Amino acid sequence: MPPFSSHPHQQQESMSTSQGQQSSHHPQHHHSNSGGSSGSSGNGPHVQFNSTAPSPMRQHQQQPYSSLVPPLSDTHYAQYHQLLGPSAFSSAQSSPYHSNHSTPYSSMPGSPTQEYQQLSGSPLGQGQKPKRRQVKNACVNCQKACKKCDEGRPCSRCIKYGLTDTCVDSTRKVRKKGIKRGPYKRRPPPSQLGSASVSTSPTMRHAAVPSGLAGYMSEPVTALSSPTQSHLLPLTTSSHNQPLDFGYDTSGGQGGYSFQSHRMESTYAPSYASYSGSNLYTSPYGMSSSSNGNNNNNGGNNNNNSTGTNSGHTSMP
DNA sequence: GGCTTCGGACCCTAAAAATC
DNA sequence: ATTTTTAGGGTCCGAAGCCT
Ligand SMILES: [Zn+2]
Ligand SMILES: [Zn+2]
């Protein structure tokens, strides 16, 4: 993971830069600081660099983009949305909305959270949080508001707020290629398989994971993961090793989109702590020699740019 | 109370690396 | 060629500040 992950929010424009690198996530968000502390928590693959920096936030308020992004009390909204049910999405245009949509929100049964339930039928144990599922591409309005969207194109949220005309998919950047990564962690020994079971049980690898997260560790594990490996794993092990049960089509993904940017946001200094070597994240990279001739070595790689990185939420000009 | 913001946890999945 | 790991790029929860 990147030393300090560029923050998901914001971005705002292709910085040009040599190769247009710039990895900030959020399409537009401005957040003003860097650090995330995500890391340890959960299985989140991206441990972010925690840079404290309380940041005065909440100060700058350029102009509410309310005009574009209408409210919609999520509670209410969620209820409605929940109607979609966990799997309702997946198929592109399956939004129940279109199919029947006559149901008044008020009559929607279920709780908001209900919608994110198990997707792959995994029981999701007692205390576990159900996995949150996301749409592949949120509409611009929801994206800006950081609110939940759905597959339907005028998405339900936009419909509710009468933004159907502006409800279009947000653009996505294409992941860059050629980024070096450094060696991966050891892999499980070839044969042995079934035998290992018990002690080496698949669960081993997740051992380090906080109980609460167990739910994420669904994967049945197709014979693999040796104990050795497990201890090597950072405790941020990724939940799924492989796209086994993905409901979506892998191919589809985000085909090349050209990025665009909507909004330039006013002044939001990048400010994120530069990552100096703390290995908060046990990645092979860090340990790798200093040389790192080729790989830019840890996240640093193309992020450097990051300029915009860190915050994202934008707030309309 | 609702609405607006937004920090950052959580997710998805393509690409790199490791194996086969 | 296939599998596994990793991280780029994203979605959106949930809390806090504002507004009415
Ligand atoms: Zn939407
Ligand atoms: Zn929409």
Coordinates of C-alpha atoms (C1' of nucleotides) and ligand atoms in Angstrom, one line a residue:
Chain A
M1 CA 0.0 0.0 0.0
P2 CA 1.0 3.4 -0.5
P3 CA 2.7 5.0 2.3
F4 CA 0.1 7.4 2.8
S5 CA -2.5 6.5 0.6
S6 CA -3.6 9.3 -1.3
H7 CA -6.9 9.9 -0.1
P8 CA -9.9 8.7 -1.7
H9 CA -11.4 12.0 -1.9
Q10 CA -10.9 14.6 -4.4
Q11 CA -9.0 14.8 -7.4
Q12 CA -10.3 17.3 -9.6
E13 CA -8.4 17.2 -12.7
S14 CA -5.9 15.4 -14.4
M15 CA -2.9 17.0 -13.2
S16 CA -1.2 16.4 -16.3
T17 CA 2.1 15.6 -14.7
S18 CA 4.4 13.5 -16.6
Q19 CA 2.1 10.7 -17.2
G20 CA -1.0 12.0 -15.8
Q21 CA -0.3 10.0 -12.8
Q22 CA -2.1 11.1 -9.9
S23 CA -3.7 8.7 -8.0
S24 CA -6.1 10.3 -5.8
H25 CA -9.1 8.5 -5.5
H26 CA -12.1 10.4 -5.0
P27 CA -13.1 12.1 -8.1
Q28 CA -13.9 15.1 -6.3
H29 CA -13.7 15.7 -2.8
H30 CA -11.6 18.1 -1.2
H31 CA -10.9 16.9 2.2
S32 CA -8.1 18.7 3.5
N33 CA -5.8 16.4 5.1
S34 CA -4.1 13.3 4.7
G35 CA -4.0 10.7 6.9
G36 CA -6.3 8.0 7.2
S37 CA -6.0 5.7 9.8
S38 CA -7.8 3.0 8.3
G39 CA -5.1 0.5 8.3
S40 CA -5.4 -1.7 11.2
S41 CA -9.1 -1.6 11.4
G42 CA -10.8 -4.1 9.4
N43 CA -9.2 -6.0 6.7
G44 CA -9.0 -3.0 4.7
P45 CA -6.2 -3.6 2.3
H46 CA -5.1 -0.1 2.3
V47 CA -3.6 0.9 5.4
Q48 CA -3.3 4.5 5.3
F49 CA -0.8 6.5 6.9
N50 CA -2.1 8.0 9.9
S51 CA -1.1 11.5 10.2
T52 CA -3.2 12.8 12.8
A53 CA -3.8 16.3 11.7
P54 CA -7.1 16.9 13.0
S55 CA -7.6 19.4 10.5
P56 CA -9.9 22.2 11.2
M57 CA -12.3 20.9 8.7
R58 CA -15.7 21.9 8.7
Q59 CA -14.6 25.4 8.1
H60 CA -14.4 25.9 4.5
Q61 CA -17.6 25.9 3.0
Q62 CA -17.6 27.2 -0.4
Q63 CA -20.9 26.8 -1.5
P64 CA -23.1 24.0 -0.8
Y65 CA -23.6 21.9 -3.7
S66 CA -26.9 21.2 -2.5
S67 CA -28.2 22.5 -5.7
L68 CA -26.6 19.6 -7.4
V69 CA -26.7 17.2 -4.7
P70 CA -29.8 17.3 -3.0
P71 CA -30.1 16.0 0.4
L72 CA -32.2 13.0 1.0
S73 CA -32.1 12.0 4.4
D74 CA -30.4 8.8 4.2
T75 CA -32.4 7.1 6.6
H76 CA -35.4 7.5 4.6
Y77 CA -33.6 6.9 1.5
A78 CA -32.1 3.8 2.7
Q79 CA -35.3 2.4 3.5
Y80 CA -36.5 2.8 0.1
H81 CA -33.4 1.6 -1.3
Q82 CA -33.3 -1.4 0.7
L83 CA -36.1 -2.6 -1.3
L84 CA -33.6 -3.5 -3.8
G85 CA -32.3 -6.1 -1.7
P86 CA -28.8 -7.3 -1.6
S87 CA -28.6 -8.7 -5.0
A88 CA -30.9 -6.5 -6.8
F89 CA -28.1 -4.7 -8.2
S90 CA -25.7 -6.8 -10.0
S91 CA -27.6 -7.1 -13.1
A92 CA -27.2 -3.8 -14.7
Q93 CA -30.6 -2.4 -15.2
S94 CA -32.3 -4.4 -12.7
S95 CA -33.3 -1.6 -10.6
P96 CA -36.6 -2.5 -9.0
Y97 CA -37.3 1.0 -9.3
H98 CA -38.0 0.8 -12.8
S99 CA -39.8 -2.3 -12.7
N100 CA -42.3 -1.3 -10.1
H101 CA -41.5 1.7 -8.3
S102 CA -44.7 2.6 -6.9
T103 CA -44.0 1.8 -3.5
P104 CA -44.0 4.8 -1.3
Y105 CA -41.0 5.0 0.7
S106 CA -42.8 5.1 3.8
S107 CA -44.1 1.7 3.2
M108 CA -40.7 0.2 2.7
P109 CA -40.1 -2.6 5.0
G110 CA -36.8 -3.5 6.5
S111 CA -34.0 -1.5 7.9
P112 CA -31.5 0.4 5.9
T113 CA -28.7 -1.8 6.8
Q114 CA -30.5 -4.7 5.7
E115 CA -29.5 -4.1 2.2
Y116 CA -26.0 -4.9 2.7
Q117 CA -26.1 -8.4 3.7
Q118 CA -24.3 -11.3 2.7
L119 CA -23.7 -11.4 -0.9
S120 CA -22.4 -14.7 -1.5
G121 CA -24.7 -16.5 0.7
S122 CA -22.2 -16.7 3.4
P123 CA -23.9 -16.9 6.7
L124 CA -22.0 -14.1 8.1
G125 CA -21.6 -15.1 11.6
Q126 CA -23.0 -13.6 14.7
G127 CA -21.3 -10.3 15.3
Q128 CA -20.1 -9.7 11.9
K129 CA -21.0 -6.8 9.9
P130 CA -22.5 -7.7 6.7
K131 CA -20.4 -6.8 3.8
R132 CA -21.2 -3.5 2.3
R133 CA -21.7 -3.7 -1.3
Q134 CA -21.1 -0.9 -3.7
V135 CA -22.3 -0.2 -7.1
K136 CA -19.7 -0.3 -9.8
N137 CA -20.2 3.2 -10.7
A138 CA -22.1 5.7 -8.8
C139 CA -23.9 8.5 -10.5
V140 CA -22.3 11.9 -10.4
N141 CA -24.8 13.2 -7.9
C142 CA -24.4 10.5 -5.5
Q143 CA -20.7 10.5 -5.9
K144 CA -20.5 14.1 -5.0
A145 CA -22.6 13.6 -2.0
C146 CA -20.9 10.5 -1.0
K147 CA -24.2 8.8 -0.8
K148 CA -25.3 5.5 -1.8
C149 CA -26.2 5.1 -5.4
D150 CA -27.7 2.2 -7.2
E151 CA -27.6 0.6 -10.6
G152 CA -30.7 2.2 -11.9
R153 CA -29.9 5.1 -13.9
P154 CA -31.9 7.6 -12.8
C155 CA -30.8 6.2 -9.5
S156 CA -33.3 6.1 -6.8
R157 CA -31.7 8.9 -5.0
C158 CA -31.8 11.2 -7.9
I159 CA -35.3 10.3 -8.6
K160 CA -36.3 11.2 -5.2
Y161 CA -34.7 14.6 -5.6
G162 CA -35.6 15.2 -9.1
L163 CA -32.2 15.0 -10.5
T164 CA -33.0 12.4 -13.0
D165 CA -31.7 14.5 -15.8
T166 CA -28.3 14.8 -14.3
C167 CA -28.0 11.3 -13.1
V168 CA -25.3 9.8 -15.2
D169 CA -22.5 7.6 -14.4
S170 CA -19.5 9.2 -13.1
T171 CA -16.4 8.6 -15.1
R172 CA -13.7 6.4 -13.9
K173 CA -10.1 6.4 -14.5
V174 CA -8.4 3.5 -15.9
R175 CA -5.9 1.9 -13.7
K176 CA -2.4 2.5 -14.8
K177 CA -0.2 -0.2 -16.0
G178 CA 3.4 -0.7 -15.6
I179 CA 3.5 0.1 -12.0
K180 CA 6.1 -2.0 -10.3
R181 CA 5.3 -3.6 -7.1
G182 CA 8.1 -5.4 -5.5
P183 CA 8.0 -9.0 -4.4
Y184 CA 4.9 -10.5 -3.1
K185 CA 4.9 -12.5 0.0
R186 CA 5.6 -16.2 0.1
R187 CA 3.1 -18.4 -1.3
P188 CA 1.9 -21.6 0.0
P189 CA 3.8 -24.7 -0.9
P190 CA 2.5 -26.6 -3.9
S191 CA 1.2 -29.9 -3.0
Q192 CA 0.0 -31.0 0.4
L193 CA -3.5 -29.7 0.1
G194 CA -6.2 -31.5 1.8
S195 CA -4.1 -33.0 4.4
A196 CA -3.1 -29.9 6.1
S197 CA -6.6 -29.2 7.1
V198 CA -6.9 -28.7 10.8
S199 CA -3.9 -27.1 12.2
T200 CA -2.9 -25.4 9.1
S201 CA -6.5 -24.8 8.4
P202 CA -7.3 -22.1 6.2
T203 CA -8.4 -20.1 9.1
M204 CA -4.9 -19.8 10.1
R205 CA -4.2 -17.2 7.7
H206 CA -6.8 -15.2 9.2
A207 CA -5.7 -15.7 12.7
A208 CA -4.5 -12.3 13.1
V209 CA -7.6 -10.8 12.1
P210 CA -9.8 -9.3 14.8
S211 CA -12.7 -11.4 15.5
G212 CA -15.1 -8.9 14.4
L213 CA -13.8 -9.1 10.9
A214 CA -14.1 -12.7 10.6
G215 CA -17.1 -12.3 8.6
Y216 CA -15.1 -10.8 5.8
M217 CA -12.9 -13.7 5.6
S218 CA -15.4 -15.7 3.8
E219 CA -13.6 -17.5 1.2
P220 CA -13.8 -21.1 1.5
V221 CA -10.3 -21.4 0.7
T222 CA -9.5 -23.8 -1.9
A223 CA -6.8 -25.7 -0.2
L224 CA -4.0 -23.4 0.2
S225 CA -2.6 -20.9 2.6
S226 CA -0.1 -22.6 4.6
P227 CA 0.6 -21.6 8.1
T228 CA 3.8 -20.2 7.2
Q229 CA 2.2 -17.8 5.0
S230 CA -0.2 -16.8 7.5
H231 CA 2.2 -15.4 9.8
L232 CA 3.7 -13.5 7.1
L233 CA 0.6 -11.7 6.3
P234 CA 0.2 -8.3 7.5
L235 CA -2.7 -8.2 9.6
T236 CA -4.5 -6.5 7.0
T237 CA -4.9 -9.5 5.1
S238 CA -7.2 -9.1 2.3
S239 CA -10.4 -10.8 2.7
H240 CA -10.7 -12.5 -0.5
N241 CA -7.9 -13.9 -2.3
Q242 CA -9.5 -14.3 -5.4
P243 CA -12.5 -13.4 -7.3
L244 CA -14.3 -16.5 -6.6
D245 CA -17.7 -15.5 -6.1
F246 CA -17.9 -12.2 -7.7
G247 CA -21.3 -11.7 -9.0
Y248 CA -20.1 -9.2 -11.5
D249 CA -18.5 -9.7 -14.7
T250 CA -14.9 -9.3 -14.4
S251 CA -14.4 -8.2 -17.8
G252 CA -16.7 -5.3 -17.8
G253 CA -15.1 -3.4 -15.1
Q254 CA -14.3 0.0 -15.8
G255 CA -13.3 0.0 -19.4
G256 CA -11.4 2.8 -20.4
Y257 CA -13.0 6.0 -19.6
S258 CA -11.4 9.1 -20.1
F259 CA -11.3 11.0 -17.1
Q260 CA -12.9 14.2 -16.7
S261 CA -13.2 16.2 -13.7
H262 CA -16.0 18.1 -12.7
R263 CA -15.3 20.8 -10.5
M264 CA -12.3 22.5 -9.5
E265 CA -12.9 23.3 -6.1
S266 CA -11.3 26.1 -4.7
T267 CA -8.3 26.1 -2.5
Y268 CA -7.5 23.0 -0.9
A269 CA -3.9 22.5 -0.3
P270 CA -2.7 19.0 -0.7
S271 CA -0.9 18.8 2.5
Y272 CA -0.4 15.3 3.4
A273 CA 2.4 14.0 5.4
S274 CA 5.2 12.8 3.4
Y275 CA 5.8 9.3 4.2
S276 CA 9.0 8.7 5.8
G277 CA 9.7 5.3 6.4
S278 CA 7.5 4.1 9.1
N279 CA 6.5 0.7 8.3
L280 CA 3.2 0.8 9.5
Y281 CA 2.3 -1.5 6.9
T282 CA 4.3 -4.5 6.6
S283 CA 4.9 -4.7 3.0
P284 CA 7.7 -6.4 1.4
Y285 CA 8.6 -3.3 -0.2
G286 CA 9.7 -1.4 2.7
M287 CA 12.0 -4.1 3.8
S288 CA 13.4 -4.4 0.4
S289 CA 16.7 -3.0 0.1
S290 CA 17.2 0.6 -0.3
S291 CA 18.3 0.2 -3.7
N292 CA 15.0 -0.5 -5.2
G293 CA 16.4 0.5 -8.5
N294 CA 13.5 -0.3 -10.5
N295 CA 10.6 -0.3 -8.4
N296 CA 9.8 2.9 -7.0
N297 CA 9.4 0.9 -4.1
N298 CA 6.4 1.2 -2.0
G299 CA 3.6 3.3 -2.8
G300 CA 5.7 6.1 -3.5
N301 CA 5.6 5.1 -6.9
N302 CA 3.5 7.0 -9.1
N303 CA 1.8 8.6 -6.3
N304 CA 4.3 11.2 -5.8
N305 CA 2.2 13.4 -7.7
S306 CA -0.7 12.9 -5.5
T307 CA -1.0 16.5 -5.4
G308 CA -4.6 16.4 -5.2
T309 CA -4.5 13.4 -3.1
N310 CA -5.8 13.6 0.2
S311 CA -9.0 15.1 0.4
G312 CA -11.6 14.6 -1.9
H313 CA -15.0 15.7 -1.3
T314 CA -15.7 18.6 -3.3
S315 CA -18.1 21.1 -2.7
M316 CA -19.1 22.7 -5.8
P317 CA -17.7 25.9 -6.9
Chain B
dG1 C1' -35.0 17.7 13.7
dG2 C1' -33.1 17.7 8.9
dC3 C1' -29.5 18.8 5.9
dT4 C1' -24.8 19.3 4.4
dT5 C1' -20.0 18.0 4.8
dC6 C1' -16.5 15.0 4.7
dG7 C1' -13.1 11.7 7.4
dG8 C1' -11.9 7.5 6.4
dA9 C1' -13.5 2.5 6.6
dC10 C1' -14.7 -0.5 3.3
dC11 C1' -15.0 -2.4 -1.4
dC12 C1' -13.9 -3.9 -6.1
dT13 C1' -10.9 -5.6 -9.3
dA14 C1' -7.0 -5.1 -12.6
dA15 C1' -2.4 -5.7 -12.9
dA16 C1' 2.0 -7.5 -11.1
dA17 C1' 4.3 -11.3 -9.2
dA18 C1' 4.6 -16.1 -8.3
dT19 C1' 3.6 -20.6 -9.7
dC20 C1' 2.5 -24.2 -12.4
Chain C
dA1 C1' -1.3 -20.2 -18.6
dT2 C1' -3.0 -19.9 -14.2
dT3 C1' -3.2 -18.5 -9.6
dT4 C1' -2.3 -15.3 -5.8
dT5 C1' -1.2 -11.0 -4.0
dT6 C1' -1.3 -6.3 -3.9
dA7 C1' -2.8 -1.8 -4.4
dG8 C1' -5.1 1.7 -7.6
dG9 C1' -9.3 3.7 -7.8
dG10 C1' -13.5 3.8 -6.0
dT11 C1' -18.2 3.8 -3.0
dC12 C1' -20.6 5.4 0.9
dC13 C1' -21.1 5.0 6.3
dG14 C1' -21.7 7.7 9.9
dA15 C1' -20.5 11.5 12.7
dA16 C1' -20.2 16.4 13.2
dG17 C1' -21.4 21.1 12.2
dC18 C1' -25.1 24.0 10.3
dC19 C1' -29.6 25.4 9.4
dT20 C1' -34.4 25.8 10.1
Ligands
ZN1 ZN -26.9 7.8 -7.7
ZN2 ZN -28.3 9.5 -9.7

